[in-house]
Amino acid sequence: MISRPIVAAAFIAACRDELEAPKPGNVHVYASGHGMTTAQFVDSAAAAADPLCAPASRVGARIRGAVEATLRAVGANTNLGIVLLCAPLAAAAELDALRLRDALVRVLDDLDIRDADDAFAAIVQASPAGLGRVERHDVFTAAQVTLKQAMAEAADRDRVARQYATGFADVFDLGMGVHAAAATRWSDPKLAALAVYLGFLSRFPDSHIVRKHGAEVGAEVCRGATKFDALLWSAQEPAALFGELLAWDAALKARSINPGTTADLTVATLFGCRLQFVLPSGRNSD
């Protein structure tokens, strides 16, 4: 089993790496946005790490504990999606003799109604933008199904929920593949984080944007990301793109457009990559 301090350190480092990249529309070290600052996200990662990585804890308890610790630390929902994605990964890192992806599948299959109740409570406390009522498996009511089943119900409208239903396919098949290629090409971690972010944002509309602004705006942002993704991979000096990226960043923020789900998937990818790096030999190959 990887020790709690190692898993917690990997989580905090993933959150910090993501903040170092100039992610258009999202909060980063180059610009705040949406009423939030980089410092709040740094503090949120530090506050959430211990409950998120508590040994032998249920996934739901990790989620609820991390969200509650974040709200106490910064008084705002800065990381609900990050926590929902990273809690199963942290639990998977504890399963001996299994590759991370296989361990994650086991963790997801083991989720129960208690996990759903705790996750529902955390979501209600965090009160994310666009949270409404739904006919089935509403987070404002007691859970009737497991957390995996509840997430599957929301998979078509929420990309975070979709990861629970697909064994984190986007993270492992897209995010980690992009990260591996980027880390091979560039030594700067922020470029790898940026490549992952643009990789997600260019492949499918951000579900947070779609929920708040509609499918047309989501598709528009996806097209913009496709342009920058191509420019990044063809650039001799990627840093030369930062001016254009930050101009688009400012334009998105002026319209209150935040690819928050894409940022959450980016952190989960960076966390998964770090966990694979520290796994014992034989557990980190896919």
Coordinates of C-alpha atoms in Angstrom, one line a residue:
M1 CA 0.0 0.0 0.0
I2 CA 1.3 3.5 -0.8
S3 CA 1.5 5.5 2.4
R4 CA -1.0 8.3 3.0
P5 CA 1.6 11.1 2.9
I6 CA 2.8 9.9 -0.5
V7 CA -0.8 9.8 -1.9
A8 CA -1.6 13.2 -0.4
A9 CA 1.6 14.7 -1.7
A10 CA 0.7 13.4 -5.2
F11 CA -2.7 15.0 -5.0
I12 CA -1.4 18.4 -3.9
A13 CA 1.3 18.3 -6.6
A14 CA -1.3 17.5 -9.2
C15 CA -3.5 20.4 -8.1
R16 CA -0.5 22.8 -8.2
D17 CA 0.7 21.6 -11.6
E18 CA -2.7 22.3 -13.0
L19 CA -2.7 25.8 -11.6
E20 CA 0.7 26.5 -13.3
A21 CA -0.7 26.1 -16.8
P22 CA -2.4 29.0 -18.6
K23 CA -5.7 27.3 -19.0
P24 CA -8.1 29.5 -21.0
G25 CA -11.3 30.3 -19.0
N26 CA -10.1 28.7 -15.8
V27 CA -8.2 29.9 -12.8
H28 CA -4.4 29.8 -13.0
V29 CA -1.2 31.6 -11.8
Y30 CA -1.5 34.0 -14.7
A31 CA -5.0 35.2 -13.9
S32 CA -7.7 34.8 -11.4
G33 CA -11.3 34.5 -12.5
H34 CA -15.0 33.8 -11.7
G35 CA -14.5 35.4 -8.2
M36 CA -11.8 32.9 -7.3
T37 CA -8.0 33.1 -6.9
T38 CA -5.1 30.8 -7.3
A39 CA -4.4 31.0 -3.6
Q40 CA -7.9 29.6 -2.8
F41 CA -7.2 26.6 -5.0
V42 CA -3.8 26.0 -3.3
D43 CA -5.4 26.3 0.1
S44 CA -8.2 24.0 -1.0
A45 CA -5.8 21.3 -2.2
A46 CA -4.0 21.4 1.2
A47 CA -7.2 21.2 3.1
A48 CA -8.7 18.4 1.1
A49 CA -5.7 16.2 0.9
D50 CA -5.9 14.5 4.3
P51 CA -9.6 13.4 4.2
L52 CA -9.3 12.6 0.5
C53 CA -6.3 10.2 1.2
A54 CA -7.5 8.8 4.5
P55 CA -6.4 5.1 4.6
A56 CA -9.1 2.5 4.3
S57 CA -11.9 5.1 4.1
R58 CA -14.9 4.7 1.9
V59 CA -15.0 6.8 -1.2
G60 CA -18.1 8.7 -0.1
A61 CA -16.5 9.5 3.2
R62 CA -13.4 10.8 1.4
I63 CA -15.5 13.0 -0.8
R64 CA -17.6 14.4 2.0
G65 CA -14.6 15.0 4.3
A66 CA -12.6 16.7 1.5
V67 CA -15.5 19.0 0.6
E68 CA -16.2 19.9 4.2
A69 CA -12.5 20.7 4.8
T70 CA -12.4 22.8 1.7
L71 CA -15.4 24.8 2.7
R72 CA -13.9 25.4 6.1
A73 CA -10.6 26.5 4.6
V74 CA -11.8 28.8 1.8
G75 CA -15.5 29.3 2.2
A76 CA -16.2 28.4 -1.4
N77 CA -16.7 25.5 -3.7
T78 CA -13.3 25.4 -5.5
N79 CA -12.8 21.7 -6.0
L80 CA -16.0 19.5 -5.9
G81 CA -15.3 18.0 -9.3
I82 CA -11.6 17.4 -8.5
V83 CA -12.6 15.6 -5.3
L84 CA -15.3 13.5 -7.0
L85 CA -12.7 12.3 -9.5
C86 CA -9.6 12.0 -7.2
A87 CA -11.3 10.2 -4.3
P88 CA -11.7 6.9 -6.2
L89 CA -8.1 7.2 -7.5
A90 CA -6.8 7.7 -4.0
A91 CA -8.7 4.6 -2.8
A92 CA -7.4 2.6 -5.7
A93 CA -3.8 3.4 -4.9
E94 CA -4.2 1.5 -1.6
L95 CA -5.1 -1.8 -3.3
D96 CA -2.0 -4.0 -3.3
A97 CA -0.8 -6.0 -6.3
L98 CA -3.2 -4.3 -8.8
R99 CA -2.5 -1.9 -11.6
L100 CA -4.0 1.5 -10.9
R101 CA -6.7 1.1 -13.6
D102 CA -7.7 -2.4 -12.4
A103 CA -7.7 -1.2 -8.8
L104 CA -10.0 1.7 -9.8
V105 CA -12.5 -0.6 -11.5
R106 CA -12.6 -2.6 -8.3
V107 CA -13.1 0.5 -6.2
L108 CA -16.0 1.7 -8.4
D109 CA -17.6 -1.7 -8.4
D110 CA -17.5 -1.7 -4.6
L111 CA -19.3 1.6 -4.2
D112 CA -22.6 1.3 -2.2
I113 CA -25.5 3.4 -1.0
R114 CA -23.5 4.8 1.9
D115 CA -21.0 6.3 -0.6
A116 CA -23.9 7.8 -2.5
D117 CA -25.4 9.4 0.6
D118 CA -22.1 10.9 1.6
A119 CA -21.4 12.1 -2.0
F120 CA -24.9 13.6 -2.3
A121 CA -24.4 15.5 1.0
A122 CA -21.1 16.8 -0.2
I123 CA -22.6 18.0 -3.5
V124 CA -25.4 19.8 -1.7
Q125 CA -23.0 21.5 0.6
A126 CA -20.7 22.6 -2.2
S127 CA -23.8 23.8 -4.2
P128 CA -22.1 23.9 -7.6
A129 CA -23.3 26.3 -10.3
G130 CA -26.2 24.8 -12.3
L131 CA -27.2 22.3 -9.6
G132 CA -30.9 21.6 -10.0
R133 CA -33.5 19.0 -9.3
V134 CA -33.8 15.8 -11.3
E135 CA -36.5 13.2 -11.3
R136 CA -34.3 10.2 -10.5
H137 CA -31.5 10.0 -7.9
D138 CA -31.7 13.6 -6.9
V139 CA -28.9 14.6 -4.5
F140 CA -31.4 16.4 -2.3
T141 CA -33.0 13.1 -1.4
A142 CA -31.7 10.0 0.3
A143 CA -29.8 7.7 -2.0
Q144 CA -31.7 4.6 -3.4
V145 CA -28.8 3.2 -5.5
T146 CA -25.0 3.0 -5.2
L147 CA -22.8 5.9 -6.1
K148 CA -21.7 4.3 -9.4
Q149 CA -25.4 3.7 -10.4
A150 CA -26.3 7.3 -9.5
M151 CA -23.4 8.6 -11.5
A152 CA -24.3 6.4 -14.5
E153 CA -27.7 8.1 -14.5
A154 CA -26.0 11.5 -14.9
A155 CA -23.3 10.3 -17.3
D156 CA -24.9 11.8 -20.4
R157 CA -25.0 15.3 -19.0
D158 CA -22.0 15.4 -16.7
R159 CA -18.5 14.4 -17.7
V160 CA -17.3 13.8 -14.1
A161 CA -20.2 11.4 -13.5
R162 CA -19.4 9.7 -16.8
Q163 CA -16.0 8.7 -15.4
Y164 CA -17.7 6.6 -12.8
A165 CA -19.8 4.8 -15.4
T166 CA -16.8 4.1 -17.8
G167 CA -14.0 3.3 -15.4
F168 CA -12.4 6.7 -15.9
A169 CA -12.0 6.0 -19.7
D170 CA -11.4 9.7 -20.5
V171 CA -8.7 10.0 -17.9
F172 CA -6.8 6.8 -18.8
D173 CA -7.4 6.6 -22.5
L174 CA -7.2 10.3 -23.5
G175 CA -5.7 12.3 -20.6
M176 CA -2.8 10.0 -19.7
G177 CA -2.0 9.4 -23.3
V178 CA -1.7 13.1 -24.0
H179 CA 0.3 13.6 -20.8
A180 CA 2.8 10.9 -21.8
A181 CA 3.3 12.4 -25.2
A182 CA 3.6 15.9 -23.8
A183 CA 6.0 14.9 -21.0
T184 CA 8.2 13.2 -23.6
R185 CA 8.2 16.3 -25.9
W186 CA 8.6 19.0 -23.2
S187 CA 10.4 19.1 -19.9
D188 CA 8.1 21.8 -18.4
P189 CA 5.3 20.3 -16.4
K190 CA 3.0 23.2 -17.1
L191 CA 3.1 22.4 -20.8
A192 CA 2.1 18.8 -20.2
A193 CA -0.8 20.1 -18.0
L194 CA -1.8 22.6 -20.7
A195 CA -1.7 19.8 -23.4
V196 CA -4.0 17.7 -21.3
Y197 CA -6.4 20.6 -20.7
L198 CA -6.6 21.5 -24.4
G199 CA -6.7 17.8 -25.3
F200 CA -9.9 17.4 -23.2
L201 CA -11.4 20.7 -24.2
S202 CA -10.9 20.1 -27.9
R203 CA -12.3 16.6 -27.9
F204 CA -15.7 17.2 -26.3
P205 CA -17.8 20.2 -25.0
D206 CA -17.2 21.0 -21.4
S207 CA -20.3 19.8 -19.5
H208 CA -20.0 22.7 -17.0
I209 CA -20.2 25.2 -19.8
V210 CA -23.1 23.3 -21.5
R211 CA -25.0 23.2 -18.2
K212 CA -24.6 27.0 -17.6
H213 CA -24.5 28.4 -21.2
G214 CA -25.9 25.8 -23.5
A215 CA -24.7 23.4 -26.2
E216 CA -23.9 26.1 -28.7
V217 CA -21.4 27.9 -26.4
G218 CA -19.9 24.5 -25.4
A219 CA -19.3 23.7 -29.1
E220 CA -17.9 27.2 -29.7
V221 CA -15.3 26.8 -26.9
C222 CA -14.5 23.3 -28.2
R223 CA -13.6 24.7 -31.6
G224 CA -11.4 27.4 -30.0
A225 CA -9.6 24.7 -28.1
T226 CA -9.1 22.7 -31.2
K227 CA -7.2 25.6 -32.8
F228 CA -5.0 26.1 -29.8
D229 CA -4.4 22.4 -29.4
A230 CA -3.0 22.2 -32.9
L231 CA -0.9 25.3 -32.4
L232 CA 0.6 23.9 -29.2
W233 CA 1.7 20.7 -30.8
S234 CA 3.1 22.4 -33.9
A235 CA 4.9 25.2 -31.9
Q236 CA 8.7 25.3 -31.8
E237 CA 8.4 27.6 -28.7
P238 CA 5.1 26.8 -27.0
A239 CA 5.6 29.8 -24.6
A240 CA 5.2 32.1 -27.6
L241 CA 1.5 31.0 -27.6
F242 CA 0.8 32.2 -24.1
G243 CA -0.1 35.7 -25.2
E244 CA -2.9 34.4 -27.5
L245 CA -4.0 31.9 -24.9
L246 CA -4.3 34.5 -22.2
A247 CA -6.2 36.8 -24.5
W248 CA -8.7 34.0 -25.1
D249 CA -8.7 33.4 -21.4
A250 CA -9.7 37.0 -20.7
A251 CA -12.4 36.9 -23.4
L252 CA -13.9 33.7 -21.9
K253 CA -13.9 35.1 -18.4
A254 CA -15.5 38.3 -19.5
R255 CA -18.4 36.1 -20.6
S256 CA -18.3 34.0 -17.4
I257 CA -17.4 31.0 -19.3
N258 CA -15.4 28.5 -17.2
P259 CA -14.4 25.0 -18.6
G260 CA -14.5 23.7 -15.0
T261 CA -15.1 20.1 -15.8
T262 CA -12.1 20.1 -18.2
A263 CA -9.9 21.5 -15.3
D264 CA -11.2 18.7 -13.0
L265 CA -10.4 16.0 -15.6
T266 CA -6.9 17.6 -16.0
V267 CA -6.2 17.4 -12.2
A268 CA -7.5 13.8 -12.1
T269 CA -5.1 12.9 -15.0
L270 CA -2.1 14.5 -13.4
F271 CA -3.0 12.8 -10.1
G272 CA -3.3 9.4 -11.8
C273 CA 0.0 9.9 -13.6
R274 CA 1.8 10.8 -10.3
L275 CA 0.2 7.8 -8.6
Q276 CA 1.4 5.5 -11.4
F277 CA 4.9 6.9 -11.0
V278 CA 5.1 6.1 -7.3
L279 CA 3.4 2.7 -7.5
P280 CA 5.5 -0.4 -6.7
S281 CA 7.1 -2.0 -9.8
G282 CA 4.6 -4.1 -11.7
R283 CA 1.6 -2.0 -10.6
N284 CA 2.2 1.0 -12.8
S285 CA 2.0 -0.4 -16.3
D286 CA -1.0 -0.3 -18.5

